[in-house]
Coordinates of C-alpha atoms and ligand atoms in Angstrom, one line a residue:
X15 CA 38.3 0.2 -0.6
X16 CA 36.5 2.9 1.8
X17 CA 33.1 3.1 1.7
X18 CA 34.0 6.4 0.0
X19 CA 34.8 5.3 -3.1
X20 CA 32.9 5.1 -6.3
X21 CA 32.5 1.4 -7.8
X22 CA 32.0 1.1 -10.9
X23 CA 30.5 -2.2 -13.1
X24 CA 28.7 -2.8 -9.9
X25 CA 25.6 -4.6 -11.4
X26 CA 28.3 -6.7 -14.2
X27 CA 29.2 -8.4 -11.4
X28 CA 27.7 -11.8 -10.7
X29 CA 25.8 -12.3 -7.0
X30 CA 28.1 -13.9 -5.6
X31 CA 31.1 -10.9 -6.3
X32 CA 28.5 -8.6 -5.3
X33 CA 28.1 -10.0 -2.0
X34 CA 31.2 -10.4 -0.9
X35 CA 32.2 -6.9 -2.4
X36 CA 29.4 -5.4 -0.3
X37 CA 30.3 -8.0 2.7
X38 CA 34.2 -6.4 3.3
X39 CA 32.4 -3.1 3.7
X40 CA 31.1 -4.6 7.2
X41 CA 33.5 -5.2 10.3
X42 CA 32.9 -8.6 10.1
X43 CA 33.1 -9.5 6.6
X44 CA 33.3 -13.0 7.1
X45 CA 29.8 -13.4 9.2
X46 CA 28.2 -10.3 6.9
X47 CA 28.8 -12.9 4.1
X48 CA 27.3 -16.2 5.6
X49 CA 24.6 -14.1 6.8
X50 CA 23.4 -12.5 3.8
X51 CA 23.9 -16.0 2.0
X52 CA 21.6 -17.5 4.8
X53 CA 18.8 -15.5 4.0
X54 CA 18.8 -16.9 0.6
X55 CA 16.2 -19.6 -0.4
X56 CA 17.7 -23.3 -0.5
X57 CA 16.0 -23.8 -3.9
X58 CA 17.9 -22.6 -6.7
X59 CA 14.8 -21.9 -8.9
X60 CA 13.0 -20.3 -6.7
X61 CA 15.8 -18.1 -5.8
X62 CA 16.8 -16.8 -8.8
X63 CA 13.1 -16.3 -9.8
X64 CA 13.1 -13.9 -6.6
X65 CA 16.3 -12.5 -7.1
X66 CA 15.3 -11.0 -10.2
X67 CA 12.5 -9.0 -9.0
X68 CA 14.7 -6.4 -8.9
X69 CA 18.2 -5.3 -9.7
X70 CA 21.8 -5.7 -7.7
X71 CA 20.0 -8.3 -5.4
X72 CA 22.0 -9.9 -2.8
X73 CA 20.0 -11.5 -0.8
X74 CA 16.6 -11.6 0.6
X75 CA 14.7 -9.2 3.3
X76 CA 12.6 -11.3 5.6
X77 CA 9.5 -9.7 6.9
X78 CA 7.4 -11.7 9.5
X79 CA 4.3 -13.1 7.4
X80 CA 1.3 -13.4 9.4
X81 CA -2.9 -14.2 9.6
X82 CA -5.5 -12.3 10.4
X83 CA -8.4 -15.0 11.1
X84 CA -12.0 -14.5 10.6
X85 CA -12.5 -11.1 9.0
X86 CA -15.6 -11.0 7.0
X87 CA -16.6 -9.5 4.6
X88 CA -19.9 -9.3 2.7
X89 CA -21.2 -12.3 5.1
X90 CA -18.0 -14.5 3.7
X91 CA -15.1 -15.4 6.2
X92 CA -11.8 -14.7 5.1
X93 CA -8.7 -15.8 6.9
X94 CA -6.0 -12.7 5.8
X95 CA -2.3 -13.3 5.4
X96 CA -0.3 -9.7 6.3
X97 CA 3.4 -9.0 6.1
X98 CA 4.2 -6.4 8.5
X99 CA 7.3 -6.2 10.9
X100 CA 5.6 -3.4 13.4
X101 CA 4.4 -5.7 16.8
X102 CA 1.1 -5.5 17.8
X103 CA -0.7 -4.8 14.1
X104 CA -1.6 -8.3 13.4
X105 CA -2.8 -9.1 17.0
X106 CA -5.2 -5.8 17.2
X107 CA -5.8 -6.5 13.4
X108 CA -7.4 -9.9 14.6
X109 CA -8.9 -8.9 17.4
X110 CA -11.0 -6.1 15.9
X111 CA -12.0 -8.5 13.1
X112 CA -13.5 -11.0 15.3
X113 CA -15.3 -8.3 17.3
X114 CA -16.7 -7.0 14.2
X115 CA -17.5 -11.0 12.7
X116 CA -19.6 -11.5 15.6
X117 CA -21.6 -8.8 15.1
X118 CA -21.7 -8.9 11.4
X119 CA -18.7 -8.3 10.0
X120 CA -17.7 -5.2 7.4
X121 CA -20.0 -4.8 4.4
X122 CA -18.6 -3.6 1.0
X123 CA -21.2 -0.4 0.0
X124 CA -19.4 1.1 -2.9
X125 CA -17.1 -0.4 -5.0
X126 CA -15.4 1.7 -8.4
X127 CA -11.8 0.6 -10.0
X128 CA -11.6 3.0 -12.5
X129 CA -8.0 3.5 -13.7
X130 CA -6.5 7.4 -14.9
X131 CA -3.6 8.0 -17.4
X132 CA -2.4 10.9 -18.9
X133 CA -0.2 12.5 -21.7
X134 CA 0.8 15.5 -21.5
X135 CA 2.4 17.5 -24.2
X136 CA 2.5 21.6 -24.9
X137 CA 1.1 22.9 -28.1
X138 CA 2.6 26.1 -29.7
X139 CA 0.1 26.3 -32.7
X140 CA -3.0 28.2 -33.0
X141 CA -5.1 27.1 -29.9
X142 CA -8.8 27.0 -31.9
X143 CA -7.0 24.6 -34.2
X144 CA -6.3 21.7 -31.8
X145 CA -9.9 22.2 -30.3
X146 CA -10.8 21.9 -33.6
X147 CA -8.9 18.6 -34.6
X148 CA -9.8 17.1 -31.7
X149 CA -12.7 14.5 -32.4
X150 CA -10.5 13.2 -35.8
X151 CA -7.9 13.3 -33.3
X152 CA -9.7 10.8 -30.9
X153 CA -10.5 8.6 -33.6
X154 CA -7.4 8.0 -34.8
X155 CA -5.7 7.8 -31.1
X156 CA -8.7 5.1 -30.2
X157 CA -8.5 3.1 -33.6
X158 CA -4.5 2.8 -32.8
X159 CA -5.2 1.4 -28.9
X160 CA -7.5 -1.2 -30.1
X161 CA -4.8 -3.8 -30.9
X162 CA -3.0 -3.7 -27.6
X163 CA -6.9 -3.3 -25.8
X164 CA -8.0 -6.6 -27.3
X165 CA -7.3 -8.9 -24.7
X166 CA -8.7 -6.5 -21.8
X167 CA -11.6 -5.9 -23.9
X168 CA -12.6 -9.8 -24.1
X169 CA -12.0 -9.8 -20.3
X170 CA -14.1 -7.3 -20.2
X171 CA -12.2 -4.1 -19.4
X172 CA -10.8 -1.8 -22.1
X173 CA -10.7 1.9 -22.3
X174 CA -13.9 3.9 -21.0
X175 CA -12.8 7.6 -22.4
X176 CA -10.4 9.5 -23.4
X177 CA -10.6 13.4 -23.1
X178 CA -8.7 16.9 -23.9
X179 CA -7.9 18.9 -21.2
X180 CA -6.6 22.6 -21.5
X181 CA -4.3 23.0 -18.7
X182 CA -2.6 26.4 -20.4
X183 CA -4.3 28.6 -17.1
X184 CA -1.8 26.7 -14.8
X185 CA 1.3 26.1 -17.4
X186 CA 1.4 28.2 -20.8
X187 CA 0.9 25.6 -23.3
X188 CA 0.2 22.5 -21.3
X189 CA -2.6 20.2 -22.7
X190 CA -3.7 16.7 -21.2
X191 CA -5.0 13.6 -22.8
X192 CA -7.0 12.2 -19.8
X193 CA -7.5 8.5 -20.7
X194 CA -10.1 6.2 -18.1
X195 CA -9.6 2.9 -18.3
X196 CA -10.8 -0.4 -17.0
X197 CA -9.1 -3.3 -15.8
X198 CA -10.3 -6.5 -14.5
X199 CA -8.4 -8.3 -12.1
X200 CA -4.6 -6.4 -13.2
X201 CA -3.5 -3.1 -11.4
X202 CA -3.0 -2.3 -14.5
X203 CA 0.0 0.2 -14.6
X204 CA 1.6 -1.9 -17.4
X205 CA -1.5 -1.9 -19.6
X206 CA -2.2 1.8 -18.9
X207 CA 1.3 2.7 -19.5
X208 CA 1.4 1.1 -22.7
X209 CA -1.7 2.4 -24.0
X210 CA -0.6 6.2 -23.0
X211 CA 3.1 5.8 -24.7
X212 CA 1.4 4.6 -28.0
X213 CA -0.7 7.3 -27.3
X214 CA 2.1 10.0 -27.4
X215 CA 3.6 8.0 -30.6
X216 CA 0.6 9.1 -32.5
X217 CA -0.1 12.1 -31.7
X218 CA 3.0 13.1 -32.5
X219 CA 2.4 11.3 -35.9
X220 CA -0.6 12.6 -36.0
X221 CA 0.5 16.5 -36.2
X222 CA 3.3 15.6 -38.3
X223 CA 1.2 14.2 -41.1
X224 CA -1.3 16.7 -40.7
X225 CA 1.1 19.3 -40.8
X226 CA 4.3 18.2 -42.7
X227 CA 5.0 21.8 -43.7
X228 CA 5.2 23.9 -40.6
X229 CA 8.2 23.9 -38.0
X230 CA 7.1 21.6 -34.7
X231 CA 4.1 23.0 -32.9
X232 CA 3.3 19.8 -31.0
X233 CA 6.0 18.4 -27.9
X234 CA 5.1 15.5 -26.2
X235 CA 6.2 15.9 -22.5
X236 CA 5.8 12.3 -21.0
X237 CA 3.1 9.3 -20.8
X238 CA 2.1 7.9 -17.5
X239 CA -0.4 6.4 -15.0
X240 CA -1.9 8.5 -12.5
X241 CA -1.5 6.7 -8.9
X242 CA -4.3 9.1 -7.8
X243 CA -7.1 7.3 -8.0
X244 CA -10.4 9.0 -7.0
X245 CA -12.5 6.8 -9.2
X246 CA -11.0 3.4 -8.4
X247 CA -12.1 3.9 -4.2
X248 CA -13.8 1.1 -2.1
X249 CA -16.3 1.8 1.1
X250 CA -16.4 -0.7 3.8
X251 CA -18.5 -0.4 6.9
X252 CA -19.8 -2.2 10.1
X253 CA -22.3 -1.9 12.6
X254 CA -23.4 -2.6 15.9
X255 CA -25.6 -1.5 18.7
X256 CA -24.2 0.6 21.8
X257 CA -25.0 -2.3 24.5
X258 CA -22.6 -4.3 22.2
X259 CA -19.7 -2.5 22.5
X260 CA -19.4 -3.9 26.4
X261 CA -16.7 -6.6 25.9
X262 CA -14.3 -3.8 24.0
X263 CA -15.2 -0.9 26.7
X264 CA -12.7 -1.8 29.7
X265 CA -13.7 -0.1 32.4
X266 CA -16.0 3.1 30.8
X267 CA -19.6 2.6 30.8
X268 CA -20.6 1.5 26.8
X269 CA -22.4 5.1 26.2
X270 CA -19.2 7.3 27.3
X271 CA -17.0 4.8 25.2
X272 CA -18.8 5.0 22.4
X273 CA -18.9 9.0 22.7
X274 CA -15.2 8.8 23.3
X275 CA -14.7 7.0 19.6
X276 CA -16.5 9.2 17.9
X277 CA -14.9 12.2 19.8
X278 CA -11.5 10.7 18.4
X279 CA -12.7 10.0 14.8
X280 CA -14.2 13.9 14.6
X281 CA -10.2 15.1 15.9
X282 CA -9.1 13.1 13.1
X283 CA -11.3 14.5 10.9
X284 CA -10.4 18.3 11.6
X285 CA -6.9 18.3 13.1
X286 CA -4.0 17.0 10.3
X287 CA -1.7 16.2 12.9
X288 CA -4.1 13.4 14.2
X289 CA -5.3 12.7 11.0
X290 CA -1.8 11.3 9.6
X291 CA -1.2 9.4 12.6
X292 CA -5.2 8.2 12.4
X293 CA -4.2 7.1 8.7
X294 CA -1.3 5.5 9.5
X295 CA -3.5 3.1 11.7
X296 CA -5.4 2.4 8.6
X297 CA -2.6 1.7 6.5
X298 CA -0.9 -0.4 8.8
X299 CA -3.6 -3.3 7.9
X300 CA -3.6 -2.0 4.4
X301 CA -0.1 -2.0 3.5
X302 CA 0.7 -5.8 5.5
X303 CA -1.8 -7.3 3.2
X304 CA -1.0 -5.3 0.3
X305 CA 2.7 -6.6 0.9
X306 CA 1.5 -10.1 1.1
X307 CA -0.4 -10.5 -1.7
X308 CA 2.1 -8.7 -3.9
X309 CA 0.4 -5.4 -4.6
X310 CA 2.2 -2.5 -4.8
X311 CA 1.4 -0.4 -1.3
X312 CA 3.5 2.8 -2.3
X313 CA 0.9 3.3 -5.0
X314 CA -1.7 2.9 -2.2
X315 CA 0.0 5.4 -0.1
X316 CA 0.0 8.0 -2.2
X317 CA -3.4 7.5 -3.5
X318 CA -4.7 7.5 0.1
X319 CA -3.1 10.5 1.6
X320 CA -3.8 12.7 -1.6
X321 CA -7.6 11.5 -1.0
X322 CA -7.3 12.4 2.4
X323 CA -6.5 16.0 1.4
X324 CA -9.2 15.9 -2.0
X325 CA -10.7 18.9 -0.3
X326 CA -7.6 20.8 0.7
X327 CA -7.4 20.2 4.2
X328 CA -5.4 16.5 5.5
X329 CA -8.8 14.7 6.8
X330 CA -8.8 11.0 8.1
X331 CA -9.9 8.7 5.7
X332 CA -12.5 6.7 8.2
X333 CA -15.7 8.1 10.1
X334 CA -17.2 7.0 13.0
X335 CA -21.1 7.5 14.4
X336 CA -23.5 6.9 16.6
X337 CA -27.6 7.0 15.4
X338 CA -30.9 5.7 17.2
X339 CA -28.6 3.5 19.5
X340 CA -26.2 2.0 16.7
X341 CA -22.4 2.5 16.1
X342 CA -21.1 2.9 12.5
X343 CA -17.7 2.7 11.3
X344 CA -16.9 3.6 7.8
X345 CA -13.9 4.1 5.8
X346 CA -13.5 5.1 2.1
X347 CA -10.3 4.7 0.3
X348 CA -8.9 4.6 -3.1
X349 CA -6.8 1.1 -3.5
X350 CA -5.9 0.1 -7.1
X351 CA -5.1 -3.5 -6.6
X352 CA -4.9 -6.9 -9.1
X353 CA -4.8 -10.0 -8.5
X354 CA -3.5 -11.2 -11.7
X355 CA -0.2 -9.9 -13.6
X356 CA 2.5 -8.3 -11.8
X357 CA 4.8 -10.0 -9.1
X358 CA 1.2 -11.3 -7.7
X359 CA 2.1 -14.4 -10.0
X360 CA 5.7 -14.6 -9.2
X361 CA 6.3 -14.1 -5.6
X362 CA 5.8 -17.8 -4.0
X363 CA 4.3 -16.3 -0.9
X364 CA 2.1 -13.7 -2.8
X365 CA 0.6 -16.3 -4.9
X366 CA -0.2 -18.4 -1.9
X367 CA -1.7 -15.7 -0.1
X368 CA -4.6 -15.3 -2.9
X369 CA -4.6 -19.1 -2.8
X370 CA -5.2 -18.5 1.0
X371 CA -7.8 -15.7 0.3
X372 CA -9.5 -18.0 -2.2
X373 CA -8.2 -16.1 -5.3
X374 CA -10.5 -13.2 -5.1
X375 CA -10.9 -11.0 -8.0
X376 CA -9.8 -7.3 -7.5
X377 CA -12.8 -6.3 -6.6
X378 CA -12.8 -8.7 -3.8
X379 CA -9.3 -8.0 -2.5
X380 CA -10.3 -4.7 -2.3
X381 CA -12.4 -5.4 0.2
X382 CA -10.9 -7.3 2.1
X383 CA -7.9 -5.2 1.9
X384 CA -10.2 -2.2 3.2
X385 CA -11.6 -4.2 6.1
X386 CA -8.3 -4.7 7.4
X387 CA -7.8 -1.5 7.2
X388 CA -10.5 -0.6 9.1
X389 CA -9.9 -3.5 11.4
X390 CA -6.9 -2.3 12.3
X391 CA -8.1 1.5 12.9
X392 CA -10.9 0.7 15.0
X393 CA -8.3 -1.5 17.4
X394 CA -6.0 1.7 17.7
X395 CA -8.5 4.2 18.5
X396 CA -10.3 1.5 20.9
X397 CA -6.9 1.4 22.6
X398 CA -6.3 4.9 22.5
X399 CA -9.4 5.9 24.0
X400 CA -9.4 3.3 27.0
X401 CA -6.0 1.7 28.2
X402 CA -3.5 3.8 25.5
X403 CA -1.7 1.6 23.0
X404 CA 1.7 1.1 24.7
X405 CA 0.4 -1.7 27.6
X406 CA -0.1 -3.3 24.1
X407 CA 2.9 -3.2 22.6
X408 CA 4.8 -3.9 26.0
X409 CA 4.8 -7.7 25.8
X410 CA 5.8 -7.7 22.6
X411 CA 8.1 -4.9 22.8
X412 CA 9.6 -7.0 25.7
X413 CA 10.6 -9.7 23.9
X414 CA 12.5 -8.1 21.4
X415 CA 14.4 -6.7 23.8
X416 CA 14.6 -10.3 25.1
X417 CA 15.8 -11.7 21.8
X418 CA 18.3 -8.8 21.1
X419 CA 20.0 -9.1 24.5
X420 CA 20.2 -13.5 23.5
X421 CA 18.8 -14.4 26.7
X422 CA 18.4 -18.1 27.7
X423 CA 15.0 -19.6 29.0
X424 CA 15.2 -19.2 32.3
X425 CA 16.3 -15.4 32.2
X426 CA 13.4 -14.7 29.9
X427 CA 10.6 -16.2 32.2
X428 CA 11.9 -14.0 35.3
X429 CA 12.1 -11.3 33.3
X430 CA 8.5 -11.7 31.8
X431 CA 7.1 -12.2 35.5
X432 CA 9.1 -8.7 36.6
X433 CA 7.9 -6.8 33.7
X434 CA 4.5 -7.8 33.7
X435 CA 3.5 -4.6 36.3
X436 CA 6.2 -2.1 34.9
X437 CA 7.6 -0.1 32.5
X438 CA 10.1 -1.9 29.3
X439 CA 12.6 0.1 27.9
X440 CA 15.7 -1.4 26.5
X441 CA 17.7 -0.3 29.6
X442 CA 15.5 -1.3 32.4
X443 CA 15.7 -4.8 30.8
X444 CA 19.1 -4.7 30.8
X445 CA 20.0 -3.2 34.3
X446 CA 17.5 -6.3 35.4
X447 CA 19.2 -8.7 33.7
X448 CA 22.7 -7.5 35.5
X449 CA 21.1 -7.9 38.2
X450 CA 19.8 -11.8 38.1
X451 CA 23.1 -13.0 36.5
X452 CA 25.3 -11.1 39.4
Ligands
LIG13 C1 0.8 2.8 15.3 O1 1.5 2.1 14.3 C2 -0.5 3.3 14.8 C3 -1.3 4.2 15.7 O2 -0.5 5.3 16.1 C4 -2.6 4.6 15.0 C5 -3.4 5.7 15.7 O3 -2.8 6.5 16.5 O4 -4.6 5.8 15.4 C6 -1.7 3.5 17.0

């Protein structure tokens, strides 16, 4: 067996076969074995409950799973669980949270969670005629949806509208149903994808009763959720006066800081090279608590940086300002989260994280989500504007290094007191430690 080869009946195999087939691919086939066995969890219920999240699982990928104390929200303290692997995003996270708690804390100003679906399909008949069918058309596609929207609607969701879009300028034929829909305290995407693939069902039933005679004008060309999400955005903000800003400003006097962060905000809002990195920073809080509470943070992605670019040009998604003495910050986003449904109820640690975050409703974990996120881009561009972010990272960065190389106590402390007034890098760590053991 080369790693060449095809294998077939991969996922007939049982975990155990897998693992060790997977395991002789490695030099050490023996140790690539016991280790992907000891990143298993001990309980067998749990286990297999986790396993099969997905498909062809193995084993488990740990991520470090950490808190971000004291960021509040709306006058309410909450202490945030994140899942993240970069150093340094949970430490600047909390530190910009309790700046911003002492002075406040981030207030939720706009709040929408309006999901989109669509079907699309192409019709080759007389276009006045489907215009002209449409409103029967609706009533039938609505009348349909109402016995799998039951249960939304008593929660209090359901479907909002549901619309026919000509899209035959940009694709000959193309039509869309645009449905808006509701949905509590669920993402949703089941729930929307259901309703939109019973939508296709009958309108192709539909046409074909209506029109039993004729060859096929109608072709459905798929059902699916849109993860762009303009209507289901969240706006968080804080506040605070110039002279406040001392204990952040390192060395600069507070009125040049706080000129500096805004200058760095406005380059983020007109250069797209900044503005992705500037993002990124955002979605570093966003995704680590997105992660830990279950919620799916590629959907988030993509709704974020398509809103970035809603008005053609890449912009960052967060403002900054300074008015009759005051700071703002302020950052708009789209996140289509849940708190109920989904893995949110069968990852361990995701359903302790909402117990953690005193199961908020969606509307509350977007919040919360979106302070983080806001958290965490202030502490960049603080750090970027005064000290740069790599003195940061350095301790941190250091001992990784530390625990890659195996060190033993002793080597570690000299090495920490060496490094504390110079530069890290992999090698100089190394060439240091050469030198203390010879
Ligand atoms: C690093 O993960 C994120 C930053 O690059 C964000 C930024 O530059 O604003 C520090």
């Amino acid at each position: 067996m080369t790693t060449n080869d095809i294998v077939r009946g991969f996922s007939k195999l049982t975990e155990e076969e897998k693992r060790n087939f997977i395991a002789r691919l490695c030099n050490d086939s023996l140790q690539a074995e016991d280790r992907l066995e000891r990143f298993l969890m001990e309980d067998e219920t749990e286990r297999s409950h986790f396993l099969e999240l997905s498909e062809n699982t193995i084993s488990s990928f740990h991520t470090p799973y950490g808190i971000a104390p004291n960021v509040v929200v709306n006058g309410k303290v909450y202490h945030v669980p994140m899942a993240i692997e970069e150093s340094s995003v949970v430490a600047a996270a909390s530190h910009s949270a309790r700046f911003w708690a002492e002075r406040g804390g981030f207030r939720v100003t706009e709040l929408s969670t309006v999901k989109l679906g669509h079907v699309y399909f192409r019709w080759f008949g007389d276009p006045a005629y489907i215009r002209e069918r449409w409103h029967q058309l609706k009533l039938f596609l609505l009348e349909r949806l109402k016995k799998i929207t039951s249960n939304m609607v008593r929660r209090g969701g359901g479907i909002l509208s549901l619309e026919l879009l000509d899209e035959t300028i940009s694709i000959v034929h193309l039509y869309k149903l645009e449905l808006k829909v509701e949905t509590i305290n669920s993402m949703g995407a089941n729930f929307v994808n259901t309703c939109l693939e019973d939508m296709a069902e009958a309108l192709d039933l539909f046409f074909t009763v209506d029109d039993i005679t004729s060859e096929k004008k109608l072709q459905v060309a798929m059902a699916i959720l849109s993860n762009y999400t303009p209507e289901c955005t969240v706006t968080v903000e804080a506040s605070c006066e110039i002279e406040h800003l001392k204990p952040i400003a390192g060395r600069l006097p507070v009125e040049v800081f706080a000129d500096k962060l805004c200058l760095a905000y406005q380059i983020a809002q007109n250069d797209p090279s900044r503005a992705v990195t500037h993002n990124k920073g955002i979605m570093n809080g966003v995704d680590a608590v997105l992660m830990a509470t279950g919620n799916d943070y590629r959907a988030a992605e993509a709704a974020a940086h398509a809103y970035a670019a809603r008005d053609g040009q890449y912009r960052a998604l967060s403002v900054c300002s300074v008015n009759n003495g005051m700071l703002a910050i302020k950052l708009t986003i789209p996140l289509a989260v849940g708190t109920v449904g989904g893995i949110t109820n069968l990852h361990p640690l995701a359903r302790l994280s909402l117990e953690i975050l005193g199961n908020p409703t969606a509307k509350e974990l977007m919040g919360i989500v979106a302070s983080v996120g806001l958290a965490s881009n202030f502490a960049a561009i603080r750090s970027l504007v005064t000290t740069g972010i790599q003195k940061g990272h350095m301790r941190l960065h250091l001992s990784n290094i530390l625990n890659m190389l195996n060190v033993n106590n002793g080597q570690r402390e000299e090495a920490e007191l060496y490094f504390s007034n110079r530069k890290v890098s992999f090698n100089a760590v190394k060439h240091f430690l050469h030198e203390i053991n010879h």
